[in-house]
PDB file of C-alpha atoms in Angstrom:
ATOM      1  CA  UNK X 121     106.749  72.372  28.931  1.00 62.00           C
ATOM      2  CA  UNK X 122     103.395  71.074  27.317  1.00 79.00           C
ATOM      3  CA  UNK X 123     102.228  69.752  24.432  1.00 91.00           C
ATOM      4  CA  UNK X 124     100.159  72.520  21.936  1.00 94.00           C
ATOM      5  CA  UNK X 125      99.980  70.972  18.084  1.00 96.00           C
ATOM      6  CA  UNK X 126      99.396  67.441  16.902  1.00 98.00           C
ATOM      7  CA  UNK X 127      99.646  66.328  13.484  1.00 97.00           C
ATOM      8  CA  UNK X 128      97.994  63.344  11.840  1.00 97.00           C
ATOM      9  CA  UNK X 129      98.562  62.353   8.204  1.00 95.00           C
ATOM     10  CA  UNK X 130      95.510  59.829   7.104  1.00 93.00           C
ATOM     11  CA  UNK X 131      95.381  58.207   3.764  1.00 87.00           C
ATOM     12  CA  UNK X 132      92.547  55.559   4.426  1.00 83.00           C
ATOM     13  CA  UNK X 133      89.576  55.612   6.583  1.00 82.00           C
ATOM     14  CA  UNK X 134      89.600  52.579   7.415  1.00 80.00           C
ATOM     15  CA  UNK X 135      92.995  53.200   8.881  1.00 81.00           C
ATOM     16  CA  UNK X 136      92.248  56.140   9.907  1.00 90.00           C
ATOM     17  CA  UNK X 137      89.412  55.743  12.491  1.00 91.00           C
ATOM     18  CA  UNK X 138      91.526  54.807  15.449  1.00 92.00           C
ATOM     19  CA  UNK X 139      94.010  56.864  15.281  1.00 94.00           C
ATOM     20  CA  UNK X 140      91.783  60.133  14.640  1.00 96.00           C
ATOM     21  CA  UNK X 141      90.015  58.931  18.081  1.00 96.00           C
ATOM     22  CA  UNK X 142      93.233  58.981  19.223  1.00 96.00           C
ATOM     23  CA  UNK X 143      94.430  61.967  18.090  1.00 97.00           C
ATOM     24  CA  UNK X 144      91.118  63.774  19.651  1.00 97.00           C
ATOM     25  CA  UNK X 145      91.521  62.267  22.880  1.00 97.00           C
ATOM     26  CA  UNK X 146      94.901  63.881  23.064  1.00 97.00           C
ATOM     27  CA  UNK X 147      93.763  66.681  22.121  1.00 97.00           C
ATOM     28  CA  UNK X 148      91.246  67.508  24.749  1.00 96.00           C
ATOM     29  CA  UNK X 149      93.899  66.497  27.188  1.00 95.00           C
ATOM     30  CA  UNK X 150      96.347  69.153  26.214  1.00 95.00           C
ATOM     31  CA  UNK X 151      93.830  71.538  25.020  1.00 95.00           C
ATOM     32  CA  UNK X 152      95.771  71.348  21.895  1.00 96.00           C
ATOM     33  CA  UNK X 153      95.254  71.882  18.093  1.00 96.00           C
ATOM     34  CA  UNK X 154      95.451  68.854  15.889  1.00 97.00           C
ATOM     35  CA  UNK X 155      95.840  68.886  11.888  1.00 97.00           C
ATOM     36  CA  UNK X 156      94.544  65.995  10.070  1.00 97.00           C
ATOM     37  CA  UNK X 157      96.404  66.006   7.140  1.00 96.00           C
ATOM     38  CA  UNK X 158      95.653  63.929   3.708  1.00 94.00           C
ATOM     39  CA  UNK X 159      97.908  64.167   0.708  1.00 91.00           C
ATOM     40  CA  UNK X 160      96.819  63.952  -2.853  1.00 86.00           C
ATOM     41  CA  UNK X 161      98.495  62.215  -5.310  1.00 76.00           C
ATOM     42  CA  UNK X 162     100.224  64.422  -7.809  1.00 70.00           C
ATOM     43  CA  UNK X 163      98.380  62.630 -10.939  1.00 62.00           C
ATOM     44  CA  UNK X 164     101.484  64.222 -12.590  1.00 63.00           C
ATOM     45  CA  UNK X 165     103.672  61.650 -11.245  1.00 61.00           C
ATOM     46  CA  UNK X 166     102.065  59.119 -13.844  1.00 54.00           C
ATOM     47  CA  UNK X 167     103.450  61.176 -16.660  1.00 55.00           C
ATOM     48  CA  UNK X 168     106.591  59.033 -16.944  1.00 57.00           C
ATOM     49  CA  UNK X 169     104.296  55.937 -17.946  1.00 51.00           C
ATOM     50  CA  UNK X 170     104.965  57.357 -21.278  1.00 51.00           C
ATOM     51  CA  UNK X 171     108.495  55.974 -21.287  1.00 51.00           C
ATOM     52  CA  UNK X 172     106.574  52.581 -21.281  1.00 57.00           C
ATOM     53  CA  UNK X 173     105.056  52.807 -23.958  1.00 59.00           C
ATOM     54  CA  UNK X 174     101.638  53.669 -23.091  1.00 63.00           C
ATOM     55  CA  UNK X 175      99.795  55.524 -25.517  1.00 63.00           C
ATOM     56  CA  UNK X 176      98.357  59.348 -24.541  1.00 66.00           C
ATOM     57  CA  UNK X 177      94.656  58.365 -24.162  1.00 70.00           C
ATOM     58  CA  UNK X 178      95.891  55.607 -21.623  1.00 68.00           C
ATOM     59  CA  UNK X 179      97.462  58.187 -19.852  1.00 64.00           C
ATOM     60  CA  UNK X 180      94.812  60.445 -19.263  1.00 69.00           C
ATOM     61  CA  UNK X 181      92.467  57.987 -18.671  1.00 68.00           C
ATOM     62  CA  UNK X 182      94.800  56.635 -15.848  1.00 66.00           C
ATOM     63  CA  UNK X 183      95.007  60.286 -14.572  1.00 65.00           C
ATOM     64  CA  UNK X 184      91.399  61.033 -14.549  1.00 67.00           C
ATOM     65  CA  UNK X 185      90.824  57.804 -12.396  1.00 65.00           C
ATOM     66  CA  UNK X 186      93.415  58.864 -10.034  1.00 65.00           C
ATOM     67  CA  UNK X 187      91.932  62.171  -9.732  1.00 68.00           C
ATOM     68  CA  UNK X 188      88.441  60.997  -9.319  1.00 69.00           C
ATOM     69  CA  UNK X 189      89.820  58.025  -6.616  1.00 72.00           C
ATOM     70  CA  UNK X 190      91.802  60.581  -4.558  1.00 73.00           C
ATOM     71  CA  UNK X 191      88.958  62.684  -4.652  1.00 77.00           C
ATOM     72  CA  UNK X 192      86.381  60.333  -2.998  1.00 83.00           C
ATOM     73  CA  UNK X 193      89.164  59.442  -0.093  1.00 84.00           C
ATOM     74  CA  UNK X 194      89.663  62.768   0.481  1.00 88.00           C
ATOM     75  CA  UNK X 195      85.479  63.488   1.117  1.00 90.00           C
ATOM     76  CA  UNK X 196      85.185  59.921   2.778  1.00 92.00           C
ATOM     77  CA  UNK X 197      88.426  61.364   5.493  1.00 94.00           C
ATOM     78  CA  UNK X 198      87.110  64.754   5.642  1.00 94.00           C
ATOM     79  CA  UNK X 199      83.369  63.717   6.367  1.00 95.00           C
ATOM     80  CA  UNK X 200      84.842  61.312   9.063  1.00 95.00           C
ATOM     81  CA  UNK X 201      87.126  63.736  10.497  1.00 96.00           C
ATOM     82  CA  UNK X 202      83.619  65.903  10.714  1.00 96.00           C
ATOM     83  CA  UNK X 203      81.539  63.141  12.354  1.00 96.00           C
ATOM     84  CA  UNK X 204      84.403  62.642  15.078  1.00 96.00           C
ATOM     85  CA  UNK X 205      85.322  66.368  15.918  1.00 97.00           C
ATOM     86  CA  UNK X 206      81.157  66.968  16.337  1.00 97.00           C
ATOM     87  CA  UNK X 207      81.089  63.617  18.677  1.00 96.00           C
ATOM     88  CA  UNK X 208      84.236  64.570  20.783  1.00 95.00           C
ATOM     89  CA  UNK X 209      82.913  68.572  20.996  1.00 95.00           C
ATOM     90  CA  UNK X 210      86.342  69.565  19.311  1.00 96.00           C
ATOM     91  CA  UNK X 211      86.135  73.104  17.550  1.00 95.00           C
ATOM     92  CA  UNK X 212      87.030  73.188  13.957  1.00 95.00           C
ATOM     93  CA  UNK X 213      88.964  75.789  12.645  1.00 87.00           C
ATOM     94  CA  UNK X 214      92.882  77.453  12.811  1.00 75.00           C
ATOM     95  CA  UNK X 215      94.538  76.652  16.179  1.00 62.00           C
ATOM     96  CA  UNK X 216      92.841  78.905  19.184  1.00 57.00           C
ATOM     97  CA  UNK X 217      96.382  80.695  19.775  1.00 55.00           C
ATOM     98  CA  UNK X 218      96.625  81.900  23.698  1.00 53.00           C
ATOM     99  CA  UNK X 219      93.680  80.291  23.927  1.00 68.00           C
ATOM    100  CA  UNK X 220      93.507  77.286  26.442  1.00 82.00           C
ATOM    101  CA  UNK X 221      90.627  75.268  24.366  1.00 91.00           C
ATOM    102  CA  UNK X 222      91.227  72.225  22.174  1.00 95.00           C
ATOM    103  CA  UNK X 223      90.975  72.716  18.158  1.00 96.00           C
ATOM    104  CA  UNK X 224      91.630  71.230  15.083  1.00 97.00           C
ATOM    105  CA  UNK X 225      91.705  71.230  10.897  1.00 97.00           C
ATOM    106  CA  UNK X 226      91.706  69.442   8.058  1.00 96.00           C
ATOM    107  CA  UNK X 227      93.944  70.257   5.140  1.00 95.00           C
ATOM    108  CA  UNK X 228      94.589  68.629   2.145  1.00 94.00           C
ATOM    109  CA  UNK X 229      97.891  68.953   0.329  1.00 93.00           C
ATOM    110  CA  UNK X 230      99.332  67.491  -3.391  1.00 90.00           C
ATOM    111  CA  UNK X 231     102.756  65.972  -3.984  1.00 87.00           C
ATOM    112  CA  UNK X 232     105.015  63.274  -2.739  1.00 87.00           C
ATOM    113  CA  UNK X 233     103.682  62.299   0.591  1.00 88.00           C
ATOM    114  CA  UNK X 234     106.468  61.121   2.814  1.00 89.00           C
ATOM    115  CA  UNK X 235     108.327  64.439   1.776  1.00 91.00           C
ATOM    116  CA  UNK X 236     105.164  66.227   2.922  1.00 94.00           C
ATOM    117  CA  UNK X 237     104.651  64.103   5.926  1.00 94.00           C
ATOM    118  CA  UNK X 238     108.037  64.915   7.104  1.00 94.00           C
ATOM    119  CA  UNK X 239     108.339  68.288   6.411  1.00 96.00           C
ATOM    120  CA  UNK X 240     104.834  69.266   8.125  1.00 96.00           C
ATOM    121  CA  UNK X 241     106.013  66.897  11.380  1.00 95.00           C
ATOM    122  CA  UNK X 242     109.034  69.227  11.897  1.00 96.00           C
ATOM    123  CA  UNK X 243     106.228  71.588  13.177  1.00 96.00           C
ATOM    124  CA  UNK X 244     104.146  69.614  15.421  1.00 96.00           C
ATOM    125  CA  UNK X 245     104.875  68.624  19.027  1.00 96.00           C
ATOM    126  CA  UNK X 246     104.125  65.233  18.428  1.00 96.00           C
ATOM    127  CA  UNK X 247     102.817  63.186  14.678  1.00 96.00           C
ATOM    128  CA  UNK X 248     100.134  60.455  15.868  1.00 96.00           C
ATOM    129  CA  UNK X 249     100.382  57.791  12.866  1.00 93.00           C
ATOM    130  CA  UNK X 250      97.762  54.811  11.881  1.00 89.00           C
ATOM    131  CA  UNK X 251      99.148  51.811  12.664  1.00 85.00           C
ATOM    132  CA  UNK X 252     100.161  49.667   9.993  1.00 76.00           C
ATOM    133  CA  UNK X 253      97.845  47.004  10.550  1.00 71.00           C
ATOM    134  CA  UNK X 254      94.777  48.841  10.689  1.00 58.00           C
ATOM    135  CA  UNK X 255      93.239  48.461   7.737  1.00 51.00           C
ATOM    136  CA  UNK X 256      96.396  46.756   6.506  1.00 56.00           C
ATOM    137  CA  UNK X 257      97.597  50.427   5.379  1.00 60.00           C
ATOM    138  CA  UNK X 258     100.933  50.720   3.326  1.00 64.00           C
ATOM    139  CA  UNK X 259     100.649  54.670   3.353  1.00 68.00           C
ATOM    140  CA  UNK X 260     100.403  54.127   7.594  1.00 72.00           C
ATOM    141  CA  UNK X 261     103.865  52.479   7.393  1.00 77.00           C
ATOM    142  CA  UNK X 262     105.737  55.348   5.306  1.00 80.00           C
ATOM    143  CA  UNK X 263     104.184  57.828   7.325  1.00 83.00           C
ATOM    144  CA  UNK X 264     105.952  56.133  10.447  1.00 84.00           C
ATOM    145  CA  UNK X 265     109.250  55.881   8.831  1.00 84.00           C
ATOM    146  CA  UNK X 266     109.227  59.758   6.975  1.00 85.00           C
ATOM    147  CA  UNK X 267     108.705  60.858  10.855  1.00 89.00           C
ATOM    148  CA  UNK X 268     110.883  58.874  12.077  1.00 87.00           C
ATOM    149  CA  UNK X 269     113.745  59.349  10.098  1.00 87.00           C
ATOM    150  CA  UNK X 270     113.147  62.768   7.998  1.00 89.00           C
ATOM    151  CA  UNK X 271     111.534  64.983  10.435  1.00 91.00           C
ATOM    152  CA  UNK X 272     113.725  65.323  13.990  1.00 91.00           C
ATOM    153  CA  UNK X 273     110.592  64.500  15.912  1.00 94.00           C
ATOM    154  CA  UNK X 274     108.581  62.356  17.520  1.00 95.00           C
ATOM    155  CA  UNK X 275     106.023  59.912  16.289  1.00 95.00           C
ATOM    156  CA  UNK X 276     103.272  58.087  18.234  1.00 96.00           C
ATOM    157  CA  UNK X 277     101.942  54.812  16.976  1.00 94.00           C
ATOM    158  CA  UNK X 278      98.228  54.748  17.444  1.00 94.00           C
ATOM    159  CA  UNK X 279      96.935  51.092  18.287  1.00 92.00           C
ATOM    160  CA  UNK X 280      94.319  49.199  16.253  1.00 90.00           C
ATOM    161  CA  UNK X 281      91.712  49.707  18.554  1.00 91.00           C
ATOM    162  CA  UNK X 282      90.965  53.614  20.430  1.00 91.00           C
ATOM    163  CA  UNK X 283      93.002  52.997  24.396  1.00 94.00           C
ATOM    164  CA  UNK X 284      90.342  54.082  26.935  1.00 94.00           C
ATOM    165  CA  UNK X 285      93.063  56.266  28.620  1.00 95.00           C
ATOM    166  CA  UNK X 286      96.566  57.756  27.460  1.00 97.00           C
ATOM    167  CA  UNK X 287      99.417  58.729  29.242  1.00 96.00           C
ATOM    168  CA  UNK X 288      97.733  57.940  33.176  1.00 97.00           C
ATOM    169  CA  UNK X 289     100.346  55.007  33.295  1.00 98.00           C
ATOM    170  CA  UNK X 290     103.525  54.955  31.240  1.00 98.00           C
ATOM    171  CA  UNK X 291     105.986  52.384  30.525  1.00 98.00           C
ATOM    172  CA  UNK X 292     109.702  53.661  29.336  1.00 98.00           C
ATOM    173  CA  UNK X 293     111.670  51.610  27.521  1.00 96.00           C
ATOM    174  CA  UNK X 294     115.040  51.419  28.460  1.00 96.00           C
ATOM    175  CA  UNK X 295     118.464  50.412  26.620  1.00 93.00           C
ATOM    176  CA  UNK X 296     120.980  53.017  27.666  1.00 94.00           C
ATOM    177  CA  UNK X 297     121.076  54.475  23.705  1.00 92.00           C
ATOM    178  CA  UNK X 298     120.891  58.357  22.626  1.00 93.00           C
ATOM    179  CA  UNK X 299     117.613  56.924  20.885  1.00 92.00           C
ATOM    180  CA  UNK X 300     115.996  55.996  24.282  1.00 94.00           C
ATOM    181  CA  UNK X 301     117.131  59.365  25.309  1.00 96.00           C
ATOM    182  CA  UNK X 302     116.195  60.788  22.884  1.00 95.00           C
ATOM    183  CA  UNK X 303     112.139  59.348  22.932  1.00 96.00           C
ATOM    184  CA  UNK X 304     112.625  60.104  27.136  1.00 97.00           C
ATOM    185  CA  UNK X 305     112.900  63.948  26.338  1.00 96.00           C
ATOM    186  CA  UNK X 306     109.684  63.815  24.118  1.00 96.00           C
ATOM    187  CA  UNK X 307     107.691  61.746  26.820  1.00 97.00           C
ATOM    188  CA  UNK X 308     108.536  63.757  29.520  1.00 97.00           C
ATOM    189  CA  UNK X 309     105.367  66.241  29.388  1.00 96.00           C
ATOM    190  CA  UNK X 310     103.203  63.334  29.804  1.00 97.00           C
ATOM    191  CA  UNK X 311     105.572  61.282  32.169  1.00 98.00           C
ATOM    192  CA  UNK X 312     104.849  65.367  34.715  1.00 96.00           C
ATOM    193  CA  UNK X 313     101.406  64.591  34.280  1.00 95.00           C
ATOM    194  CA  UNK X 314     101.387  60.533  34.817  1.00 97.00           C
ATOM    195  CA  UNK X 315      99.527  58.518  37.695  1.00 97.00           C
ATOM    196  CA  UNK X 316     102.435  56.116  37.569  1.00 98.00           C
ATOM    197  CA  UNK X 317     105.792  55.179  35.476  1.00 98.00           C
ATOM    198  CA  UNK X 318     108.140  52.386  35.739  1.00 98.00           C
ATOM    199  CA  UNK X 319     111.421  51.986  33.635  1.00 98.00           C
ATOM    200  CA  UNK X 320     111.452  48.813  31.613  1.00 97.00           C
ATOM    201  CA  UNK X 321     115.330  47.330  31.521  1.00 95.00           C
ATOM    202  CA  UNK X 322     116.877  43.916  30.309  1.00 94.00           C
ATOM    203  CA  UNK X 323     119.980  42.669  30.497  1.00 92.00           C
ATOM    204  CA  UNK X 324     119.172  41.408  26.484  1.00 89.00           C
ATOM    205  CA  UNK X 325     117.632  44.509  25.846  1.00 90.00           C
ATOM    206  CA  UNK X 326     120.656  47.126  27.396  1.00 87.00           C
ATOM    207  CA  UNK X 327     123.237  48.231  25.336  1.00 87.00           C
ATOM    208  CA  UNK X 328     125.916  50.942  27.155  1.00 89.00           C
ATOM    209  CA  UNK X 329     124.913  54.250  28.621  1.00 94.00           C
ATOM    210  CA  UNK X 330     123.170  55.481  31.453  1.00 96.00           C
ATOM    211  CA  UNK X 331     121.019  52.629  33.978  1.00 96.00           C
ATOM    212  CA  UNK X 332     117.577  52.641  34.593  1.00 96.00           C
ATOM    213  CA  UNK X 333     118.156  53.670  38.353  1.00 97.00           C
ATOM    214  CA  UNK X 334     119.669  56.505  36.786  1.00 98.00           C
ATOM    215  CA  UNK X 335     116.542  57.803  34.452  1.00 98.00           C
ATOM    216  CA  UNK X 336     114.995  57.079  37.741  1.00 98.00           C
ATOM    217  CA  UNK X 337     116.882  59.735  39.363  1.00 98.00           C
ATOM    218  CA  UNK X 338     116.716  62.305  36.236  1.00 98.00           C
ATOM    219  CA  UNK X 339     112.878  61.940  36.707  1.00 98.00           C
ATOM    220  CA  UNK X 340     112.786  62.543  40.073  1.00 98.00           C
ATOM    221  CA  UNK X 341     114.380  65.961  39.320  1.00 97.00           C
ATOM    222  CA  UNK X 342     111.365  66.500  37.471  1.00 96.00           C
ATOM    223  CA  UNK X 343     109.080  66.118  40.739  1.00 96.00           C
ATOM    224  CA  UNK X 344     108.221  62.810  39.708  1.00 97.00           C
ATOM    225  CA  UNK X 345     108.345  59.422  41.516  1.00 97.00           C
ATOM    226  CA  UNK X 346     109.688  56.342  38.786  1.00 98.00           C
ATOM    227  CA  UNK X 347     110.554  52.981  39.365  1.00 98.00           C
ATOM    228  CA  UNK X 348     112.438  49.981  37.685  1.00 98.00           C
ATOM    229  CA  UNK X 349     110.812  47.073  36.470  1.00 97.00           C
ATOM    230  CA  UNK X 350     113.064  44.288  34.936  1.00 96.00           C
ATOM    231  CA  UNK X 351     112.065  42.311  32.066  1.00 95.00           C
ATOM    232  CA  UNK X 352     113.096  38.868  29.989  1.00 94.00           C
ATOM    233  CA  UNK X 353     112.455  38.378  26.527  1.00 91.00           C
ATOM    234  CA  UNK X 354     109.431  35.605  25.755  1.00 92.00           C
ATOM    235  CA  UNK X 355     109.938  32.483  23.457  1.00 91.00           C
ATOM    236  CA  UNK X 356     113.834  34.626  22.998  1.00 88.00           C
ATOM    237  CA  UNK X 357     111.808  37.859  21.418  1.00 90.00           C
ATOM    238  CA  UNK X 358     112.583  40.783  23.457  1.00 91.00           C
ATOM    239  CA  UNK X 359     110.001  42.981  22.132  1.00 92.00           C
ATOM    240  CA  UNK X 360     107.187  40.395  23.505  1.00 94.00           C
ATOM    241  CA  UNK X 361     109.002  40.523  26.830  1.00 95.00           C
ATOM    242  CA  UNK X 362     109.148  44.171  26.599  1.00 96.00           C
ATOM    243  CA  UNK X 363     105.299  44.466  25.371  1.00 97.00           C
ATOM    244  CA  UNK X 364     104.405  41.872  27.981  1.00 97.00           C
ATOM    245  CA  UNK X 365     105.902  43.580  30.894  1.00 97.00           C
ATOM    246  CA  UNK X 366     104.325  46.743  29.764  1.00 98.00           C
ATOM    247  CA  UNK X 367     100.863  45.371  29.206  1.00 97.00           C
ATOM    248  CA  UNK X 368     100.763  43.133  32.537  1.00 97.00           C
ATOM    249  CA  UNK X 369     101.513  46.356  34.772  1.00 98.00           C
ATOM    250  CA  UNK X 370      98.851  48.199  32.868  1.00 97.00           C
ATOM    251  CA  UNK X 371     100.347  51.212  30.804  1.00 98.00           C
ATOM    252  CA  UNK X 372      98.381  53.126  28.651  1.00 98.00           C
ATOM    253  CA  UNK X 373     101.027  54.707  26.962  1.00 98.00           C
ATOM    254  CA  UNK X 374     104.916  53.449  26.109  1.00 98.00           C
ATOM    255  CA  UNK X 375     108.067  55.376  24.825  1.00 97.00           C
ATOM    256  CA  UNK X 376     111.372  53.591  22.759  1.00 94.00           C
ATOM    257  CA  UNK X 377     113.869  54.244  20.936  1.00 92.00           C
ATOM    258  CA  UNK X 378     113.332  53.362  17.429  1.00 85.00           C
ATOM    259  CA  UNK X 379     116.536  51.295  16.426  1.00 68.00           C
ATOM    260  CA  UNK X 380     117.369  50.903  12.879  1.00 55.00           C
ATOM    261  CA  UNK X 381     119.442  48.587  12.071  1.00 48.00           C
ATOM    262  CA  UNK X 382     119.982  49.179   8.046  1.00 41.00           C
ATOM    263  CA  UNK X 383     121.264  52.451   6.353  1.00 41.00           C
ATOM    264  CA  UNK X 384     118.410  55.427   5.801  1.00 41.00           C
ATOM    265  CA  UNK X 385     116.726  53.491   2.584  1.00 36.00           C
ATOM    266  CA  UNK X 386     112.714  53.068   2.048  1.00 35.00           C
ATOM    267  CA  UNK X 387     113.927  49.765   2.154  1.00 34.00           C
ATOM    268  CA  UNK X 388     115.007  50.138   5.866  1.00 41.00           C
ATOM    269  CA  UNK X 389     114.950  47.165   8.143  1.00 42.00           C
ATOM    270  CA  UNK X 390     114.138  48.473  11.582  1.00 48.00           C
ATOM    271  CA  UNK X 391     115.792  47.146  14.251  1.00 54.00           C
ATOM    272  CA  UNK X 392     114.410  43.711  15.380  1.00 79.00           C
ATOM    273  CA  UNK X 393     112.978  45.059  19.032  1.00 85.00           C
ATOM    274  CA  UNK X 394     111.014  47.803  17.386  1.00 86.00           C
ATOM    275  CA  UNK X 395     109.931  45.984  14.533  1.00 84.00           C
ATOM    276  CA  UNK X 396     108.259  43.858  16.801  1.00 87.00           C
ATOM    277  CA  UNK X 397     106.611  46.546  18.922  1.00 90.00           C
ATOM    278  CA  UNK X 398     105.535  47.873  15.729  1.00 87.00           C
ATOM    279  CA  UNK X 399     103.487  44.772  14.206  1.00 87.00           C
ATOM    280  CA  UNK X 400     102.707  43.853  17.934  1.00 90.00           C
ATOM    281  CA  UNK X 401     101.562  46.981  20.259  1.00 93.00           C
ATOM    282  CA  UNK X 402      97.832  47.229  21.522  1.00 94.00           C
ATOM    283  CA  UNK X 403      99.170  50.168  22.836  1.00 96.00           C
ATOM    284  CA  UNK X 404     100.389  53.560  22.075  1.00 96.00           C
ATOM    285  CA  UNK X 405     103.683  53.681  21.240  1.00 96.00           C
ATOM    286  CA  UNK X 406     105.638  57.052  21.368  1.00 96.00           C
ATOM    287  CA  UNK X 407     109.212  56.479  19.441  1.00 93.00           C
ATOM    288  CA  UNK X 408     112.348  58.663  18.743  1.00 90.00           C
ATOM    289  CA  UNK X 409     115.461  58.179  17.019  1.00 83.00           C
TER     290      UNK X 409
END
């Protein structure tokens, strides 16, 4: 099993810059293709303003500045999705198909964007996301969540700042739950190719299921050599225990299961574990639910 299309919504380039390098250095790894995708807003969506009483003119004029705004993100992403493709010798164009070369493209779409986010991950191997602190993007978080909870796949949080390496050393995080199962399934082409992985337990952190001696064994089926590394929470936070332990053995690259612990709302409040990795990892984060 390997890994052959990437997708990466981008809204902001200032957002966007990490997790493009990102995306590119996975890329060349898995001689994959990779779609950078921005979404327009549907200026149409303003057209209910006139149910608050704003006059016609205002509308327009409040369209046309949408339209013109949108337009200079989309050049600003496009001519930075350019620069980097050029820099990191990554052809541009449709995917190479039975071709064993990395590619990628840049397409712009119109409409609701977490609808379009989520219905365009459903076709990738893997969506790489901003994360939400980097250039304290709003649009970065609703990505994460429309993958997360709308597509069926997974998502990988891209740190703030580009990782030097991705997937040599990987840390899986492990609470027994069909959601930690389910993120072990999608890491598992990278955990065939790893230098290294250790299973990341805690007694605070375990819920019921399977132990981490036994995803140790399931691993091993895959030719692969794990091992168990326990873990306490810090300061009674058991994401920085989990993020510590990860960090001080060196992974570049961690999977979870993302818990929620609130009904399927935009309002969602993620469980408090992987809200923490969230706001918190200098690493990237692969998650399923």
């Amino acid at each position: 099993m390997s890994v052959r299309k990437f997708l990466l919504p981008v809204s902001s380039s200032a957002s966007a810059e990490s997790a493009l390098r990102t995306a590119l250095m996975l890329t060349k790894m898995w001689n994959a293709h990779l779609q950078v995708l921005h979404i327009r807003v549907d200026a149409r969506d303003l057209a209910p303003l006139a149910g608050e009483g704003l006059s016609g003119a205002m509308i327009e004029e409040m369209i046309s500045a949408t339209e013109k705004e949108s337009g200079a993100r989309a050049f600003d992403l496009r001519e930075m999705f350019g620069l980097a493709t050029e820099a990191e010798a990554v052809p541009v164009g449709d995917a190479q198909r039975g071709r064993n070369e990395p590619s990628a493209c840049f397409t712009t779409m119109t409409g609701r964007e977490e609808e379009i986010i989520a219905h365009q991950a459903r076709l990738a191997d893997l969506t790489i996301v901003p994360h939400p602190l980097a250039g304290e993007d709003v649009a970065a978080a609703d990505a994460l969540h429309a993958v997360l909870f709308d597509s069926g796949r997974p998502v990988l949080l891209a740190p703030v700042q580009p990782p030097q390496s991705i997937g040599k050393r990987i840390a899986i995080a492990w609470n027994g739950t069909a959601y930690a199962a389910s993120a072990l399934a999608s890491v598992m082409p990278f955990v065939r190719q790893a230098e290294a992985v250790r299973v990341l337990t805690s007694e605070e952190y375990f819920r019921r299921g399977p132990s981490a001696a036994e995803v140790v064994g399931y691993i091993s089926h895959h030719g692969v050599t794990a091992e168990v590394g326990e873990f306490r929470p810090v300061d009674r936070v058991v994401g920085a225990g989990l993020l510590a332990a990860a960090m001080d053995w060196g992974a570049d690259l961690m999977s979870m299961g993302a818990y929620c612990s609130a009904s399927r709302l935009r309002q969602l409040i993620l469980g408090g574990t992987t809200r923490h990795v969230l706001e918190h990892a200098a690493l990237p984060v692969l998650m399923n639910r």
